[in-house]
PDB file of C-alpha atoms and ligand atoms in Angstrom:
ATOM      1  CA  UNK A  96     124.565  82.665  92.880  1.00 55.00           C
ATOM      2  CA  UNK A  97     127.007  80.334  94.218  1.00 55.00           C
ATOM      3  CA  UNK A  98     126.437  76.000  92.997  1.00 61.00           C
ATOM      4  CA  UNK A  99     128.949  74.060  94.910  1.00 68.00           C
ATOM      5  CA  UNK A 100     127.626  72.940  98.248  1.00 85.00           C
ATOM      6  CA  UNK A 101     130.509  74.689 100.018  1.00 95.00           C
ATOM      7  CA  UNK A 102     129.038  75.766 103.748  1.00 97.00           C
ATOM      8  CA  UNK A 103     130.017  78.780 106.312  1.00 97.00           C
ATOM      9  CA  UNK A 104     129.751  78.428 110.024  1.00 97.00           C
ATOM     10  CA  UNK A 105     126.544  80.953 110.906  1.00 97.00           C
ATOM     11  CA  UNK A 106     127.203  84.228 111.989  1.00 95.00           C
ATOM     12  CA  UNK A 107     125.819  86.916 114.182  1.00 95.00           C
ATOM     13  CA  UNK A 108     123.012  84.815 115.300  1.00 97.00           C
ATOM     14  CA  UNK A 109     122.037  86.325 117.892  1.00 97.00           C
ATOM     15  CA  UNK A 110     122.165  85.899 121.654  1.00 98.00           C
ATOM     16  CA  UNK A 111     119.179  86.945 123.201  1.00 98.00           C
ATOM     17  CA  UNK A 112     118.273  86.193 126.750  1.00 98.00           C
ATOM     18  CA  UNK A 113     113.613  85.625 126.514  1.00 98.00           C
ATOM     19  CA  UNK A 114     112.538  88.385 128.238  1.00 98.00           C
ATOM     20  CA  UNK A 115     115.183  90.323 125.008  1.00 98.00           C
ATOM     21  CA  UNK A 116     112.637  87.658 123.109  1.00 98.00           C
ATOM     22  CA  UNK A 117     109.881  88.357 124.670  1.00 98.00           C
ATOM     23  CA  UNK A 118     110.584  92.542 123.918  1.00 98.00           C
ATOM     24  CA  UNK A 119     110.917  92.004 121.267  1.00 98.00           C
ATOM     25  CA  UNK A 120     108.609  90.188 119.995  1.00 98.00           C
ATOM     26  CA  UNK A 121     106.150  92.651 121.414  1.00 98.00           C
ATOM     27  CA  UNK A 122     107.756  95.895 119.928  1.00 98.00           C
ATOM     28  CA  UNK A 123     107.986  93.549 116.161  1.00 98.00           C
ATOM     29  CA  UNK A 124     104.434  92.770 117.163  1.00 98.00           C
ATOM     30  CA  UNK A 125     102.917  95.580 117.040  1.00 98.00           C
ATOM     31  CA  UNK A 126     104.962  97.930 115.325  1.00 98.00           C
ATOM     32  CA  UNK A 127     104.077  96.292 111.973  1.00 98.00           C
ATOM     33  CA  UNK A 128     100.673  96.119 113.762  1.00 97.00           C
ATOM     34  CA  UNK A 129      99.797  99.310 112.871  1.00 97.00           C
ATOM     35  CA  UNK A 130     100.454  98.716 109.336  1.00 98.00           C
ATOM     36  CA  UNK A 131      97.378 100.530 107.677  1.00 98.00           C
ATOM     37  CA  UNK A 132      96.780  99.880 103.998  1.00 97.00           C
ATOM     38  CA  UNK A 133      96.658 103.353 102.542  1.00 96.00           C
ATOM     39  CA  UNK A 134      93.766 104.013 100.182  1.00 96.00           C
ATOM     40  CA  UNK A 135      94.579 107.860 100.047  1.00 97.00           C
ATOM     41  CA  UNK A 136      98.519 108.697  99.023  1.00 98.00           C
ATOM     42  CA  UNK A 137      99.355 112.164  98.741  1.00 98.00           C
ATOM     43  CA  UNK A 138     101.624 112.818  96.229  1.00 98.00           C
ATOM     44  CA  UNK A 139     105.520 113.637  98.242  1.00 98.00           C
ATOM     45  CA  UNK A 140     107.830 111.213  96.047  1.00 98.00           C
ATOM     46  CA  UNK A 141     109.797 109.433  98.051  1.00 98.00           C
ATOM     47  CA  UNK A 142     113.771 109.068  97.749  1.00 98.00           C
ATOM     48  CA  UNK A 143     114.299 106.280  95.745  1.00 98.00           C
ATOM     49  CA  UNK A 144     117.364 105.228  97.785  1.00 98.00           C
ATOM     50  CA  UNK A 145     114.845 103.738 100.830  1.00 98.00           C
ATOM     51  CA  UNK A 146     112.951 102.246  98.296  1.00 98.00           C
ATOM     52  CA  UNK A 147     116.272 100.239  96.982  1.00 98.00           C
ATOM     53  CA  UNK A 148     117.335 100.097 101.049  1.00 98.00           C
ATOM     54  CA  UNK A 149     113.219  97.813 101.005  1.00 99.00           C
ATOM     55  CA  UNK A 150     114.186  96.282  98.020  1.00 99.00           C
ATOM     56  CA  UNK A 151     116.979  94.552  99.306  1.00 99.00           C
ATOM     57  CA  UNK A 152     114.688  93.717 102.662  1.00 99.00           C
ATOM     58  CA  UNK A 153     112.129  91.848 100.285  1.00 99.00           C
ATOM     59  CA  UNK A 154     115.726  90.566  97.999  1.00 98.00           C
ATOM     60  CA  UNK A 155     116.797  88.421 101.411  1.00 98.00           C
ATOM     61  CA  UNK A 156     113.888  86.312 101.651  1.00 98.00           C
ATOM     62  CA  UNK A 157     114.207  82.686 101.139  1.00 98.00           C
ATOM     63  CA  UNK A 158     112.903  80.899  97.883  1.00 98.00           C
ATOM     64  CA  UNK A 159     113.246  77.932  96.822  1.00 98.00           C
ATOM     65  CA  UNK A 160     116.567  76.304  95.548  1.00 98.00           C
ATOM     66  CA  UNK A 161     117.550  80.539  96.358  1.00 98.00           C
ATOM     67  CA  UNK A 162     116.491  80.827  92.598  1.00 98.00           C
ATOM     68  CA  UNK A 163     114.941  83.836  93.454  1.00 98.00           C
ATOM     69  CA  UNK A 164     112.258  84.136  91.696  1.00 98.00           C
ATOM     70  CA  UNK A 165     111.363  86.766  91.260  1.00 98.00           C
ATOM     71  CA  UNK A 166     111.113  90.346  89.269  1.00 98.00           C
ATOM     72  CA  UNK A 167     110.410  94.448  90.627  1.00 98.00           C
ATOM     73  CA  UNK A 168     110.042  96.354  88.733  1.00 98.00           C
ATOM     74  CA  UNK A 169     109.100 100.731  90.375  1.00 98.00           C
ATOM     75  CA  UNK A 170     107.873 103.276  88.124  1.00 98.00           C
ATOM     76  CA  UNK A 171     108.335 106.636  89.129  1.00 98.00           C
ATOM     77  CA  UNK A 172     107.240 108.073  85.467  1.00 98.00           C
ATOM     78  CA  UNK A 173     104.139 110.175  85.080  1.00 98.00           C
ATOM     79  CA  UNK A 174     103.555 108.551  81.860  1.00 98.00           C
ATOM     80  CA  UNK A 175     103.586 104.508  83.118  1.00 98.00           C
ATOM     81  CA  UNK A 176     101.941 105.848  86.207  1.00 98.00           C
ATOM     82  CA  UNK A 177      99.270 107.254  83.858  1.00 98.00           C
ATOM     83  CA  UNK A 178      99.027 103.883  81.767  1.00 98.00           C
ATOM     84  CA  UNK A 179      99.300 102.154  84.224  1.00 98.00           C
ATOM     85  CA  UNK A 180      96.143 103.746  85.921  1.00 98.00           C
ATOM     86  CA  UNK A 181      93.586 103.718  82.571  1.00 97.00           C
ATOM     87  CA  UNK A 182      94.695 100.060  81.755  1.00 97.00           C
ATOM     88  CA  UNK A 183      94.847  99.369  85.672  1.00 97.00           C
ATOM     89  CA  UNK A 184      90.699 101.215  86.108  1.00 96.00           C
ATOM     90  CA  UNK A 185      89.482  99.366  82.520  1.00 96.00           C
ATOM     91  CA  UNK A 186      89.598  95.946  84.238  1.00 94.00           C
ATOM     92  CA  UNK A 187      88.622  96.951  87.661  1.00 94.00           C
ATOM     93  CA  UNK A 188      85.001  98.677  85.730  1.00 95.00           C
ATOM     94  CA  UNK A 189      85.085  95.287  83.676  1.00 94.00           C
ATOM     95  CA  UNK A 190      85.673  93.757  87.378  1.00 94.00           C
ATOM     96  CA  UNK A 191      83.180  95.712  89.110  1.00 94.00           C
ATOM     97  CA  UNK A 192      80.501  96.153  86.366  1.00 94.00           C
ATOM     98  CA  UNK A 193      80.738  92.436  85.426  1.00 95.00           C
ATOM     99  CA  UNK A 194      83.004  89.543  86.025  1.00 94.00           C
ATOM    100  CA  UNK A 195      82.785  89.877  90.665  1.00 94.00           C
ATOM    101  CA  UNK A 196      80.124  87.497  91.847  1.00 95.00           C
ATOM    102  CA  UNK A 197      77.977  89.295  94.820  1.00 96.00           C
ATOM    103  CA  UNK A 198      79.357  87.487  97.082  1.00 97.00           C
ATOM    104  CA  UNK A 199      82.419  88.856  96.329  1.00 95.00           C
ATOM    105  CA  UNK A 200      81.144  92.125  96.267  1.00 96.00           C
ATOM    106  CA  UNK A 201      79.537  92.232  99.128  1.00 96.00           C
ATOM    107  CA  UNK A 202      82.649  91.069 101.186  1.00 95.00           C
ATOM    108  CA  UNK A 203      83.952  94.000  99.007  1.00 95.00           C
ATOM    109  CA  UNK A 204      81.599  96.642 100.762  1.00 94.00           C
ATOM    110  CA  UNK A 205      83.563  97.144 103.827  1.00 93.00           C
ATOM    111  CA  UNK A 206      86.668  98.494 102.291  1.00 93.00           C
ATOM    112  CA  UNK A 207      84.731 100.755  99.985  1.00 90.00           C
ATOM    113  CA  UNK A 208      86.805 100.114  96.669  1.00 93.00           C
ATOM    114  CA  UNK A 209      85.697 101.003  93.759  1.00 93.00           C
ATOM    115  CA  UNK A 210      86.577 101.092  89.574  1.00 95.00           C
ATOM    116  CA  UNK A 211      88.151 104.254  89.948  1.00 96.00           C
ATOM    117  CA  UNK A 212      91.873 104.301  90.861  1.00 96.00           C
ATOM    118  CA  UNK A 213      93.456 107.620  91.132  1.00 97.00           C
ATOM    119  CA  UNK A 214      96.432 107.240  93.573  1.00 98.00           C
ATOM    120  CA  UNK A 215      97.765 103.904  91.143  1.00 98.00           C
ATOM    121  CA  UNK A 216      98.489 108.375  89.335  1.00 98.00           C
ATOM    122  CA  UNK A 217      98.956 110.789  92.977  1.00 98.00           C
ATOM    123  CA  UNK A 218     101.107 107.886  94.848  1.00 98.00           C
ATOM    124  CA  UNK A 219     104.927 108.508  93.989  1.00 98.00           C
ATOM    125  CA  UNK A 220     106.125 105.227  93.585  1.00 98.00           C
ATOM    126  CA  UNK A 221     104.420 101.877  92.026  1.00 98.00           C
ATOM    127  CA  UNK A 222     106.300  98.666  92.230  1.00 98.00           C
ATOM    128  CA  UNK A 223     104.947  95.846  89.920  1.00 98.00           C
ATOM    129  CA  UNK A 224     106.122  92.511  92.041  1.00 98.00           C
ATOM    130  CA  UNK A 225     106.535  89.931  88.749  1.00 98.00           C
ATOM    131  CA  UNK A 226     107.625  85.899  89.963  1.00 98.00           C
ATOM    132  CA  UNK A 227     109.130  84.184  87.406  1.00 98.00           C
ATOM    133  CA  UNK A 228     108.065  81.082  86.223  1.00 98.00           C
ATOM    134  CA  UNK A 229     111.898  80.074  84.500  1.00 98.00           C
ATOM    135  CA  UNK A 230     115.268  81.646  84.469  1.00 97.00           C
ATOM    136  CA  UNK A 231     116.923  81.347  81.294  1.00 95.00           C
ATOM    137  CA  UNK A 232     121.283  80.911  81.550  1.00 96.00           C
ATOM    138  CA  UNK A 233     123.382  83.965  79.211  1.00 96.00           C
ATOM    139  CA  UNK A 234     123.808  80.656  76.930  1.00 97.00           C
ATOM    140  CA  UNK A 235     119.801  80.137  76.931  1.00 95.00           C
ATOM    141  CA  UNK A 236     120.393  77.092  78.822  1.00 96.00           C
ATOM    142  CA  UNK A 237     115.909  77.178  80.821  1.00 97.00           C
ATOM    143  CA  UNK A 238     116.600  76.765  84.681  1.00 97.00           C
ATOM    144  CA  UNK A 239     113.367  75.707  86.727  1.00 98.00           C
ATOM    145  CA  UNK A 240     112.037  77.823  89.597  1.00 98.00           C
ATOM    146  CA  UNK A 241     109.991  75.808  92.039  1.00 98.00           C
ATOM    147  CA  UNK A 242     107.425  77.636  94.401  1.00 98.00           C
ATOM    148  CA  UNK A 243     107.502  81.832  92.756  1.00 98.00           C
ATOM    149  CA  UNK A 244     104.259  81.454  94.132  1.00 97.00           C
ATOM    150  CA  UNK A 245     105.295  81.447  97.501  1.00 98.00           C
ATOM    151  CA  UNK A 246     108.599  82.563  97.402  1.00 98.00           C
ATOM    152  CA  UNK A 247     106.607  85.627  95.533  1.00 98.00           C
ATOM    153  CA  UNK A 248     104.319  86.222  98.678  1.00 98.00           C
ATOM    154  CA  UNK A 249     106.859  85.956 101.022  1.00 98.00           C
ATOM    155  CA  UNK A 250     109.290  88.641  99.342  1.00 99.00           C
ATOM    156  CA  UNK A 251     106.543  90.603  98.567  1.00 98.00           C
ATOM    157  CA  UNK A 252     105.830  90.402 102.771  1.00 98.00           C
ATOM    158  CA  UNK A 253     109.252  90.507 104.411  1.00 99.00           C
ATOM    159  CA  UNK A 254     109.037  94.521 100.954  1.00 99.00           C
ATOM    160  CA  UNK A 255     105.580  95.649 102.094  1.00 98.00           C
ATOM    161  CA  UNK A 256     107.270  95.678 106.032  1.00 98.00           C
ATOM    162  CA  UNK A 257     110.254  97.229 105.301  1.00 98.00           C
ATOM    163  CA  UNK A 258     107.846  99.633 103.667  1.00 98.00           C
ATOM    164  CA  UNK A 259     106.238 100.317 107.006  1.00 98.00           C
ATOM    165  CA  UNK A 260     108.659 100.052 108.832  1.00 98.00           C
ATOM    166  CA  UNK A 261     110.383 103.155 106.841  1.00 98.00           C
ATOM    167  CA  UNK A 262     107.577 105.239 107.784  1.00 98.00           C
ATOM    168  CA  UNK A 263     105.613 104.224 104.282  1.00 98.00           C
ATOM    169  CA  UNK A 264     102.654 103.593 104.236  1.00 98.00           C
ATOM    170  CA  UNK A 265     101.295 101.236 101.040  1.00 98.00           C
ATOM    171  CA  UNK A 266      98.707  99.768  99.853  1.00 98.00           C
ATOM    172  CA  UNK A 267      98.514  95.929  97.607  1.00 97.00           C
ATOM    173  CA  UNK A 268      96.416  96.535  94.641  1.00 96.00           C
ATOM    174  CA  UNK A 269      95.622  93.522  92.508  1.00 92.00           C
ATOM    175  CA  UNK A 270      94.073  94.676  89.183  1.00 90.00           C
ATOM    176  CA  UNK A 271      92.473  91.668  87.694  1.00 85.00           C
ATOM    177  CA  UNK A 272      93.882  90.425  85.076  1.00 90.00           C
ATOM    178  CA  UNK A 273      97.614  91.894  85.413  1.00 94.00           C
ATOM    179  CA  UNK A 274      98.451  91.147  82.653  1.00 95.00           C
ATOM    180  CA  UNK A 275      99.577  93.856  80.809  1.00 97.00           C
ATOM    181  CA  UNK A 276     101.530  95.269  83.373  1.00 98.00           C
ATOM    182  CA  UNK A 277     103.983  92.994  81.130  1.00 98.00           C
ATOM    183  CA  UNK A 278     103.253  95.184  77.890  1.00 97.00           C
ATOM    184  CA  UNK A 279     103.424  98.628  80.166  1.00 98.00           C
ATOM    185  CA  UNK A 280     106.685  97.816  81.846  1.00 98.00           C
ATOM    186  CA  UNK A 281     108.746  95.998  79.098  1.00 98.00           C
ATOM    187  CA  UNK A 282     108.590  93.014  81.371  1.00 98.00           C
ATOM    188  CA  UNK A 283     108.353  88.863  78.939  1.00 96.00           C
ATOM    189  CA  UNK A 284     106.279  87.651  78.613  1.00 96.00           C
ATOM    190  CA  UNK A 285     106.667  84.415  80.303  1.00 96.00           C
ATOM    191  CA  UNK A 286     106.812  86.474  83.681  1.00 97.00           C
ATOM    192  CA  UNK A 287     103.545  86.347  85.785  1.00 97.00           C
ATOM    193  CA  UNK A 288     101.964  89.961  88.138  1.00 97.00           C
ATOM    194  CA  UNK A 289     101.572  89.044  91.150  1.00 98.00           C
ATOM    195  CA  UNK A 290     101.169  92.498  93.122  1.00 97.00           C
ATOM    196  CA  UNK A 291     101.744  96.128  92.150  1.00 98.00           C
ATOM    197  CA  UNK A 292     101.834  97.937  95.261  1.00 98.00           C
ATOM    198  CA  UNK A 293     101.070 101.354  95.705  1.00 98.00           C
ATOM    199  CA  UNK A 294     103.772 103.446  98.009  1.00 98.00           C
ATOM    200  CA  UNK A 295     104.536 107.059  99.528  1.00 98.00           C
ATOM    201  CA  UNK A 296     102.773 109.022 102.003  1.00 98.00           C
ATOM    202  CA  UNK A 297      98.662 109.213 103.434  1.00 98.00           C
ATOM    203  CA  UNK A 298      96.981 111.702 102.114  1.00 98.00           C
ATOM    204  CA  UNK A 299      96.510 114.874 104.879  1.00 98.00           C
ATOM    205  CA  UNK A 300      92.969 113.751 105.064  1.00 96.00           C
ATOM    206  CA  UNK A 301      93.407 110.150 104.606  1.00 97.00           C
ATOM    207  CA  UNK A 302      90.466 107.559 106.153  1.00 97.00           C
ATOM    208  CA  UNK A 303      91.276 103.596 106.883  1.00 97.00           C
ATOM    209  CA  UNK A 304      87.536 101.059 106.974  1.00 96.00           C
ATOM    210  CA  UNK A 305      86.540 100.377 109.993  1.00 95.00           C
ATOM    211  CA  UNK A 306      87.417  97.082 110.388  1.00 94.00           C
ATOM    212  CA  UNK A 307      89.291  94.673 112.544  1.00 95.00           C
ATOM    213  CA  UNK A 308      92.741  91.830 112.734  1.00 96.00           C
ATOM    214  CA  UNK A 309      90.465  87.954 114.274  1.00 98.00           C
ATOM    215  CA  UNK A 310      92.784  87.769 118.234  1.00 98.00           C
ATOM    216  CA  UNK A 311      94.767  85.019 118.514  1.00 98.00           C
ATOM    217  CA  UNK A 312      92.644  82.269 119.099  1.00 98.00           C
ATOM    218  CA  UNK A 313      90.317  82.487 115.963  1.00 98.00           C
ATOM    219  CA  UNK A 314      93.191  81.995 114.088  1.00 98.00           C
ATOM    220  CA  UNK A 315      95.928  79.922 116.074  1.00 98.00           C
ATOM    221  CA  UNK A 316      95.495  77.069 117.549  1.00 98.00           C
ATOM    222  CA  UNK A 317      98.498  74.822 119.745  1.00 98.00           C
ATOM    223  CA  UNK A 318      98.894  71.156 119.582  1.00 98.00           C
TER     224      UNK A 318
HETATM  225  N1  IYR B 173      90.491  94.641  92.683  1.00 75.69           N
HETATM  226  C1  IYR B 173      90.176  95.025  92.670  1.00 75.69           C
HETATM  227  C2  IYR B 173      88.694  94.154  93.630  1.00 75.69           C
HETATM  228  C3  IYR B 173      89.295  94.238  95.419  1.00 75.69           C
HETATM  229  C4  IYR B 173      89.662  92.753  95.479  1.00 75.69           C
HETATM  230  C5  IYR B 173      89.903  92.175  96.327  1.00 75.69           C
HETATM  231  I1  IYR B 173      89.712  90.287  97.464  1.00 75.69           I
HETATM  232  C6  IYR B 173      90.347  93.117  97.494  1.00 75.69           C
HETATM  233  O1  IYR B 173      90.734  92.821  99.150  1.00 75.69           O
HETATM  234  C7  IYR B 173      89.929  94.671  97.514  1.00 75.69           C
HETATM  235  C8  IYR B 173      90.178  95.293  96.949  1.00 75.69           C
HETATM  236  C9  IYR B 173      90.850  96.455  93.595  1.00 75.69           C
HETATM  237  O2  IYR B 173      91.177  96.445  93.540  1.00 75.69           O
HETATM  238  O3  IYR B 173      89.742  97.777  93.591  1.00 75.69           O
END
């Protein structure tokens, strides 16, 4: 990571025609809008090279002061996946039975979710995403990070888009609380588990809830 203020010419910025830009935007919109959160996975393995390529896309995301305040742990070991499933289901049981308000449960009803998370063991790959409020230099100096939540959110968006574009299914899972991930995956206590991304291929009989996205005029204003 460069510390100087050395500047380079911006190279490789494309020069599309207006029409080409619109066409590209339409193509991207139609491709990304096909992504659905999947909750029924097959056990078909995913090549590590594919995951690593998508992680490199995630790692290219903008971040506060370019400090890249993220860590991604890729979990394919069945024993670890089992541990994660057991810990997540314990938290989720508590969530669905006690912690969640009626209002929250009502909001979740259309998704058909519950405390059972078999996909955490069935899916070939889990990516635990951590945000880092700071890091330490090799000499022990603590370096504060800026906007870690925003930065990790953006990197996660890049990752989800890259995985989808590569032809993989994802599920953004947020067992709450997620502190157990630090322990199971050996991450330091100052890192904050941000999201558990389930990655793989849909089961043949996978279904998705009949839900819709808001039309543009309901979430955009031009001034
Ligand atoms: N973490 C729980 C509950 C849950 C919460 C929200 I907000 C969702 O969009 C979906 C699920 C679970 O994973 O079941």
